[in-house]
Short mmCIF file of C-alpha atoms in Angstrom, two decimals:
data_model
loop_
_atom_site.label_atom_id
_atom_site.label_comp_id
_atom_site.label_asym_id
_atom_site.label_seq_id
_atom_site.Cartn_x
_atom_site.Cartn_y
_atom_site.Cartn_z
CA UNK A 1 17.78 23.20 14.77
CA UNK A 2 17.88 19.92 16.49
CA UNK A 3 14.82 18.23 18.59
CA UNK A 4 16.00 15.54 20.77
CA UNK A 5 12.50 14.52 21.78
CA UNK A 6 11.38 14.86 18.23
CA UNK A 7 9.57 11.37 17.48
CA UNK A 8 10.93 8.56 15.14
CA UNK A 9 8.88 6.49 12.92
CA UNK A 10 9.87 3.74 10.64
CA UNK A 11 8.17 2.27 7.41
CA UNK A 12 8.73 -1.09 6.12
CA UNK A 13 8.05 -1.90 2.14
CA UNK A 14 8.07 -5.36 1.29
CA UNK A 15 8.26 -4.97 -2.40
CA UNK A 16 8.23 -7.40 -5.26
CA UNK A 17 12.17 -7.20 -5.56
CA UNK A 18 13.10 -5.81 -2.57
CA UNK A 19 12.65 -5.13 0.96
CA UNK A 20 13.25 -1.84 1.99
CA UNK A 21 13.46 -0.40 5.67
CA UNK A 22 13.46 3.56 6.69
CA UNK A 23 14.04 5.14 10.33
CA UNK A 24 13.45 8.52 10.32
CA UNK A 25 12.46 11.82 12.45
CA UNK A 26 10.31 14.55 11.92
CA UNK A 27 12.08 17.79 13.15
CA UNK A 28 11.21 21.27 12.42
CA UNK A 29 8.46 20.14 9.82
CA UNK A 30 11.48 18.15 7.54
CA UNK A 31 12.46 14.36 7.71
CA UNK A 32 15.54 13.39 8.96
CA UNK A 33 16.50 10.22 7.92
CA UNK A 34 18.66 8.12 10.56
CA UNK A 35 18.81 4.67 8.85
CA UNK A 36 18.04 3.21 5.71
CA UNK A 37 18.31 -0.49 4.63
CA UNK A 38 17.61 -2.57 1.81
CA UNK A 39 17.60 -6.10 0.68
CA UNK A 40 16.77 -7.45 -2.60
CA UNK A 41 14.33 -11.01 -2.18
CA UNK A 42 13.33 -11.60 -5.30
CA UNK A 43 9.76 -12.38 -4.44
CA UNK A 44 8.32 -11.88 -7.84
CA UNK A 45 10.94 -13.49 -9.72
CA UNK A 46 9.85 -16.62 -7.75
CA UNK A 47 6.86 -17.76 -8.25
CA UNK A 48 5.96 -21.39 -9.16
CA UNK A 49 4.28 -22.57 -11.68
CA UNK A 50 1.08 -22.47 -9.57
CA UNK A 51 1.64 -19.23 -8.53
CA UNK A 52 3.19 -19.79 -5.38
CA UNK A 53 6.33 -18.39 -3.84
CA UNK A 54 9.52 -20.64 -3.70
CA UNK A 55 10.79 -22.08 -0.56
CA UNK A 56 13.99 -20.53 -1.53
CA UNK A 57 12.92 -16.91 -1.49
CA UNK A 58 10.15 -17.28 1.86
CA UNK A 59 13.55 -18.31 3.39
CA UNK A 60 15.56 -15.61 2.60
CA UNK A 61 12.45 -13.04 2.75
CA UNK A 62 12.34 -14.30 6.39
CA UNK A 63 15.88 -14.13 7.10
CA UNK A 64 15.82 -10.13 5.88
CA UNK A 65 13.03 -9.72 8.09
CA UNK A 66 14.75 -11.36 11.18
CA UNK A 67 17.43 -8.46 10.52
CA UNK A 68 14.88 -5.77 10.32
CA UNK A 69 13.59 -6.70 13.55
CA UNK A 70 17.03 -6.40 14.85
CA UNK A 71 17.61 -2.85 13.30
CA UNK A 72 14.02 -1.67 14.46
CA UNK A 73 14.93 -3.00 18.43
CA UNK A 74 17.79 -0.93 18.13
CA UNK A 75 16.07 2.32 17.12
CA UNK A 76 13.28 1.68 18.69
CA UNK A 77 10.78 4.08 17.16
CA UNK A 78 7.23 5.46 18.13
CA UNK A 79 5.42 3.68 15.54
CA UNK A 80 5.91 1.71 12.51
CA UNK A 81 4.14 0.68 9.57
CA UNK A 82 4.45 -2.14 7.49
CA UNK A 83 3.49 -2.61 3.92
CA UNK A 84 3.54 -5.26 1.43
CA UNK A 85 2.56 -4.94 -2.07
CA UNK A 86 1.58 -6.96 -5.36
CA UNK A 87 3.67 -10.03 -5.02
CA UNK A 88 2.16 -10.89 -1.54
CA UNK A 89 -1.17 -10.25 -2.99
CA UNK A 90 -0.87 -12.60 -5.66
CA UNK A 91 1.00 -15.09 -3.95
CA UNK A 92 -1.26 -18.31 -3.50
CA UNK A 93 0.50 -19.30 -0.30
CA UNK A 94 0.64 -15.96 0.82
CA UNK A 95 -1.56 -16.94 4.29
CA UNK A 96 1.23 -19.53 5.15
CA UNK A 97 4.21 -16.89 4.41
CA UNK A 98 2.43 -14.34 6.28
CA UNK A 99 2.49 -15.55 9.86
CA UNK A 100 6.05 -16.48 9.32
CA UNK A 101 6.93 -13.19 8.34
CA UNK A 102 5.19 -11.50 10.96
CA UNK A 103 6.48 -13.45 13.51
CA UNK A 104 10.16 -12.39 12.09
CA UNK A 105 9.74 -9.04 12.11
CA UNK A 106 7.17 -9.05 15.55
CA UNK A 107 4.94 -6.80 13.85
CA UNK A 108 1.33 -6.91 11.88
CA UNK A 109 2.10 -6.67 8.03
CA UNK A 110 -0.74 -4.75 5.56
CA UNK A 111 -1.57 -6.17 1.59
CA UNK A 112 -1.97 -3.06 0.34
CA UNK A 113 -3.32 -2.39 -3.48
CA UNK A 114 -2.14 -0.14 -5.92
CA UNK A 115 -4.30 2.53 -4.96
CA UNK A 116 -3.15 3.00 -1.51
CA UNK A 117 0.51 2.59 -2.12
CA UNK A 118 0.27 5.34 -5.27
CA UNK A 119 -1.26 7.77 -2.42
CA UNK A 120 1.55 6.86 -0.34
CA UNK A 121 4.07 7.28 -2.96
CA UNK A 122 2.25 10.66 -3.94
CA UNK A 123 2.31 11.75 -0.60
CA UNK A 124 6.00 11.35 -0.26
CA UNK A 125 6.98 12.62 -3.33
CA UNK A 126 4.83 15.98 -2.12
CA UNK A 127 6.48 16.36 0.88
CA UNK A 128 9.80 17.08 -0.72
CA UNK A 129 8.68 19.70 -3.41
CA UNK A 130 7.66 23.43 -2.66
CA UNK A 131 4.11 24.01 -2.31
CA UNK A 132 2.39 24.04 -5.17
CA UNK A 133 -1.11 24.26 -6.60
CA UNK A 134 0.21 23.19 -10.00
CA UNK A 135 -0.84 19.82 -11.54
CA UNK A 136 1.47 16.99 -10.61
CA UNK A 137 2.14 13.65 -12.12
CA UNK A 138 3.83 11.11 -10.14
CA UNK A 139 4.87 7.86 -11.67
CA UNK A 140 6.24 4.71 -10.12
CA UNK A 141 7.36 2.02 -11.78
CA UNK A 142 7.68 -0.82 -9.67
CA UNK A 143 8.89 -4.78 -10.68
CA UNK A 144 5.21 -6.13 -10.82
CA UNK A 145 2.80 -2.53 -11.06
CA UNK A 146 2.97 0.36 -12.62
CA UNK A 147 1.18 3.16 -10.89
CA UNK A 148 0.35 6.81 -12.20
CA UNK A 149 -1.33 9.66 -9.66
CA UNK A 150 -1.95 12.89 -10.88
CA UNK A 151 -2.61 15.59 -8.20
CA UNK A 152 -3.26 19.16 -7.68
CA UNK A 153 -0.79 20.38 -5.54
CA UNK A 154 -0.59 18.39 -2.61
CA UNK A 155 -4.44 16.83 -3.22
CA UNK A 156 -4.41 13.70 -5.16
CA UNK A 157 -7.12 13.99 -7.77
CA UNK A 158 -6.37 10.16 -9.62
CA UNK A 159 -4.68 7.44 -9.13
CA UNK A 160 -4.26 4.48 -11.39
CA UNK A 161 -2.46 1.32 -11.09
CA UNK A 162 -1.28 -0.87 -14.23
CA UNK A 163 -0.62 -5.07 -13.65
CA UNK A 164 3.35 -4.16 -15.75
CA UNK A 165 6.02 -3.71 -14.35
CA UNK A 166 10.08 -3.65 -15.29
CA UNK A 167 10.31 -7.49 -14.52
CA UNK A 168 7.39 -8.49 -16.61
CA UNK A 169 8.38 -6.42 -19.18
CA UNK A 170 12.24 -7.55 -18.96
CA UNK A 171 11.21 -11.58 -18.72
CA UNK A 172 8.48 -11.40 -21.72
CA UNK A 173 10.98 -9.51 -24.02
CA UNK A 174 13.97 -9.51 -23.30
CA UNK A 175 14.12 -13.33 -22.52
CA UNK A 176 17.60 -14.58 -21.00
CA UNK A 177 18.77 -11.17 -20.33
CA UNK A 178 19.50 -10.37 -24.41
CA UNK A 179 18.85 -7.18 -25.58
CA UNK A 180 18.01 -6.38 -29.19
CA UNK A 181 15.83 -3.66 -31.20
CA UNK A 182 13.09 -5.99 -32.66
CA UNK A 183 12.64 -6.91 -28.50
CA UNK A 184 13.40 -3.35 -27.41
CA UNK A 185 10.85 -2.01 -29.44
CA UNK A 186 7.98 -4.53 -28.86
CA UNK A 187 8.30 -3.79 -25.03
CA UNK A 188 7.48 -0.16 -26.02
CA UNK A 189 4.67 -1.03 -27.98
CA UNK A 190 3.38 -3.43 -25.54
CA UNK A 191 3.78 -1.06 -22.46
CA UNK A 192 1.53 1.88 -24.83
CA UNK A 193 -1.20 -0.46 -24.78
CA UNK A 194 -1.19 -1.04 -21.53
CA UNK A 195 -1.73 2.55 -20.79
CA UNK A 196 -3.38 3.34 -23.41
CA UNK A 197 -7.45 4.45 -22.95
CA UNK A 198 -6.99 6.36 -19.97
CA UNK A 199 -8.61 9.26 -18.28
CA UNK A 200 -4.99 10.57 -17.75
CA UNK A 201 -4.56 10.64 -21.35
CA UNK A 202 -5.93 13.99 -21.38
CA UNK A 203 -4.80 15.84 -18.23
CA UNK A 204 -1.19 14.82 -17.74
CA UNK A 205 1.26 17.83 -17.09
CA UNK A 206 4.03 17.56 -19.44
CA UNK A 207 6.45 16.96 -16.48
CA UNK A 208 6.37 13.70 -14.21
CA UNK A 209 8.11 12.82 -10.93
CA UNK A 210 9.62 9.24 -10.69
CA UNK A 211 9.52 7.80 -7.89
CA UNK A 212 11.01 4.89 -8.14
CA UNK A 213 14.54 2.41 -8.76
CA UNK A 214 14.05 2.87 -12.26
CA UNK A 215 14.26 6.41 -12.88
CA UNK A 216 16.27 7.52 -10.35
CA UNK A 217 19.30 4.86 -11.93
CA UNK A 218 18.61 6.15 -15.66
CA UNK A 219 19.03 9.47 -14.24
CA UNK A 220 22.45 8.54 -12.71
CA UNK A 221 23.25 6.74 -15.33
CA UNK A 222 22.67 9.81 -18.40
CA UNK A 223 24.69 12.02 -15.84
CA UNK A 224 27.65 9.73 -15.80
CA UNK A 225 27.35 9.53 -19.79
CA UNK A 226 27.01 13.19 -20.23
CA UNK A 227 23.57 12.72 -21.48
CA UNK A 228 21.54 14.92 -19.11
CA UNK A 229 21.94 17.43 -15.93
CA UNK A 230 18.98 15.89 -14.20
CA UNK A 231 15.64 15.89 -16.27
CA UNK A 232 15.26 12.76 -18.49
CA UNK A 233 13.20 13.52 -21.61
CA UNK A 234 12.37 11.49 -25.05
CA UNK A 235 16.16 12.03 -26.44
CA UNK A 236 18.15 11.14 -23.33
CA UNK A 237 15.79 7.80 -23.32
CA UNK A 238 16.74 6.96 -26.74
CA UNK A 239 20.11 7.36 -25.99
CA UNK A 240 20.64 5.19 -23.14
CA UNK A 241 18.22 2.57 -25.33
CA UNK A 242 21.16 2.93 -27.39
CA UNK A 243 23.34 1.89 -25.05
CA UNK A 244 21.48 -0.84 -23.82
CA UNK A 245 21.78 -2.15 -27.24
CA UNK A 246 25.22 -1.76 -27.99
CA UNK A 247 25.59 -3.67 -24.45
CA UNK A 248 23.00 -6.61 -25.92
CA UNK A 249 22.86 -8.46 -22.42
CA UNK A 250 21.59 -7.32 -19.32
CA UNK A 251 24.31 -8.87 -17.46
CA UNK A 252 27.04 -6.51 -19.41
CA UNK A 253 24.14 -3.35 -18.50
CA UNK A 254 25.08 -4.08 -14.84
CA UNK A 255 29.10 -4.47 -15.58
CA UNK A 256 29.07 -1.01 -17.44
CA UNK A 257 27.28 0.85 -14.89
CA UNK A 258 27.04 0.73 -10.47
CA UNK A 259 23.48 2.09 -11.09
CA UNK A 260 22.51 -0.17 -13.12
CA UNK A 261 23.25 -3.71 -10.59
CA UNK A 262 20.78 -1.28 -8.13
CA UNK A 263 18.02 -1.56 -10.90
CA UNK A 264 18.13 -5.53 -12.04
CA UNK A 265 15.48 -5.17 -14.53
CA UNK A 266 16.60 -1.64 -15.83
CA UNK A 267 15.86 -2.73 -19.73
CA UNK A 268 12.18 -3.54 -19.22
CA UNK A 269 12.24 -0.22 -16.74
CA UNK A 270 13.21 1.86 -19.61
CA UNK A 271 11.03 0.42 -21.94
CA UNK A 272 7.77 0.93 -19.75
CA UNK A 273 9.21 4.72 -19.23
CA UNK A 274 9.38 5.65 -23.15
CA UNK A 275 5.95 3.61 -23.43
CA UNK A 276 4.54 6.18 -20.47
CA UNK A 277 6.36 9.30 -21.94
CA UNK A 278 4.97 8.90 -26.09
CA UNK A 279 1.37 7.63 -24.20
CA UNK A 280 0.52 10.55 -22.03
CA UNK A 281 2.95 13.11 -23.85
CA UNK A 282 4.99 13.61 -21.19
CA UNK A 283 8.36 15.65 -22.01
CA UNK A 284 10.61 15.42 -19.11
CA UNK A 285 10.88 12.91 -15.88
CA UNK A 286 12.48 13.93 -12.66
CA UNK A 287 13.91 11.81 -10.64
CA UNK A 288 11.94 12.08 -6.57
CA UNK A 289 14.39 11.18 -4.09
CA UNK A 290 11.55 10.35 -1.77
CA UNK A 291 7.83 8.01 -2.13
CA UNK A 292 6.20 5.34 -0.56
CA UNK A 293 8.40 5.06 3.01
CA UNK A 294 8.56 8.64 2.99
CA UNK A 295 5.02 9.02 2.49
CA UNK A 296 4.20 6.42 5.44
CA UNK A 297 6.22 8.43 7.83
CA UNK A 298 4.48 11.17 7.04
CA UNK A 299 1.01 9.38 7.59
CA UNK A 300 2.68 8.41 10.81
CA UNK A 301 3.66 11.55 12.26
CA UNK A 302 0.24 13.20 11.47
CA UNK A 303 -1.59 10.55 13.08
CA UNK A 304 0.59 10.30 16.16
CA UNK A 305 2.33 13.80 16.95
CA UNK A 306 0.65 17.12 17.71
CA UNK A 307 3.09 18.98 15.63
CA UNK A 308 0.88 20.15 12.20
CA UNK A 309 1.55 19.44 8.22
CA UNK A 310 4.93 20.80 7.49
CA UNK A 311 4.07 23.66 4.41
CA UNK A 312 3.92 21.91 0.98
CA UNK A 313 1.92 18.88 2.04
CA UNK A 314 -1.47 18.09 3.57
CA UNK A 315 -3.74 15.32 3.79
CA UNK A 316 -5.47 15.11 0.71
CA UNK A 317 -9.18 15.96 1.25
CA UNK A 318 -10.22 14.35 -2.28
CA UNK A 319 -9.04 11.20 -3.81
CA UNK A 320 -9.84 9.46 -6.74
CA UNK A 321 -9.54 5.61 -6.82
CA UNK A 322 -9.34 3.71 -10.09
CA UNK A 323 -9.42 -0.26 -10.14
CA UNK A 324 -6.44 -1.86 -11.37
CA UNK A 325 -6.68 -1.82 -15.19
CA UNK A 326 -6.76 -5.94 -16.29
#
């Protein structure tokens, strides 16, 4: 059934890599998605040595945002929210990029932490899965953070965000874009102790949601290979590590597979994903086909429309925050 007066929201992520722009309605308690963009910018990749970000990429993050500007004039929907996670927060010129980019895109931009965007994340991740009142882990692996909520249902119980992410883990060990065991196998070992001595430790369900670039392309990727219909456990992982080996560059990793040159640090990705799996005891990752947009135009739609909740996600009425581990 169609709604031509259903509202349309959009949500803007300004990520560490990439920015990413949804447009989407709410009809009959589903999303529709009517446009969806993305541009990579490199932002964390480009930090000086004083930890501020390079001409280079405030120019082109400012050009993408010019073009988002021009997509969101041209849909023009009810409300929109704009996010921007770690790599703004740690920039140290972040108060001089911010007006710039605010003034390309004619609309306020929110730092958010890793708490907020794992609830958003959570939430949009929820709002794609039957309801539930079975535990749920959803994990997001991002280019600077790692974040890990684990929820009843559709009420997040804990969140916790990790300062590792595929591009940290690709640059410290995988350095020039070579790819050998001895490196391979130290990125495990250092992602493990990054999670390690966690309150999660003990309450993970032995199946996680991924919402992010990194599983969903290892997913695609063991499909095209034969290695797996869908769920990506401890094998399949070793596998494509495998494969990742025999390739020994990152550069060849993005000739072999399309997936792959969507994912640009897909080597420290998969290394931080075995490190999660052996940690917590996970078994099998699914790849979510929704998160942190999807959860903002959710948020949206509740706060603005009178329509209620569709069935398999509601606010949650407890959350958990955890500071970022350091």
């Amino acid at each position: 059934m169609h709604f031509p007066d259903s509202p349309r929201y959009a949500a803007v992520e300004l990520g560490s890599d990439s920015f990413r722009l949804h447009v989407a309605r709410v009809e009959g308690g589903e999303i529709h998605l009517e446009a969806s963009l993305a541009e990579r910018v490199a932002l964390a990749a480009s930090f000086e040595d004083d930890g501020s970000l390079c001409e280079v990429a405030m120019r082109r993050a400012v050009a993408c945002l010019r073009e988002f500007a021009r997509i969101l004039d041209l849909w023009r929907p009810q409300a929109v929210r704009v996010v921007a996670t770690v790599a703004l927060r740690m920039a140290r010129n972040a108060s001089v990029f911010l007006p710039a980019a605010e003034g390309a895109l004619r609309r306020p931009i929110e730092l958010i932490a890793g708490d907020e965007a794992g609830r958003l994340v959570y939430m949009g991740v929820a709002s794609t899965l039957p309801h539930s009142d079975a535990p749920r882990l959803v994990l997001d692996i991002g280019s600077a953070t790692t974040e890990l909520v684990l929820g009843q249902g559709d009420v997040i119980e804990r969140i916790e965000s990790f300062p590792v992410g595929a591009l940290r883990q690709s640059l410290s060990f995988f350095p020039g874009g070579s790819i050998d065991a001895a490196g391979f196998d130290a990125a495990v070992r250092s992602g493990r102790s990054r999670f390690a001595e966690t309150a999660l430790a003990r309450r993970c369900p032995n199946q996680a949601w991924g919402a992010c670039g990194t599983v969903r392309a290892l997913a695609e990727i063991a499909q095209e290979d034969g290695l797996s219909d869908g769920p990506l456990d401890r094998d399949c992982l070793l596998a494509l590590r495998g494969r990742f080996l025999e390739a020994g560059h990152v550069a060849r990793i993005r000739l072999a597979w399309s997936a792959a040159a969507r994912a640009p640090h897909l080597a420290g990705g998969l290394a931080l994903l075995l490190a999660l799996m052996e940690e917590y005891g996970i078994e099998t990752v699914l790849a979510a086909q929704a998160g942190l947009r999807v959860g903002a135009i959710w948020e949206l739609h509740r706060r603005t429309a009178t329509l209620t909740p569709p069935p398999g996600l509601r606010a949650p009425d407890k959350t958990v925050r955890h500071t970022v581990s350091r």
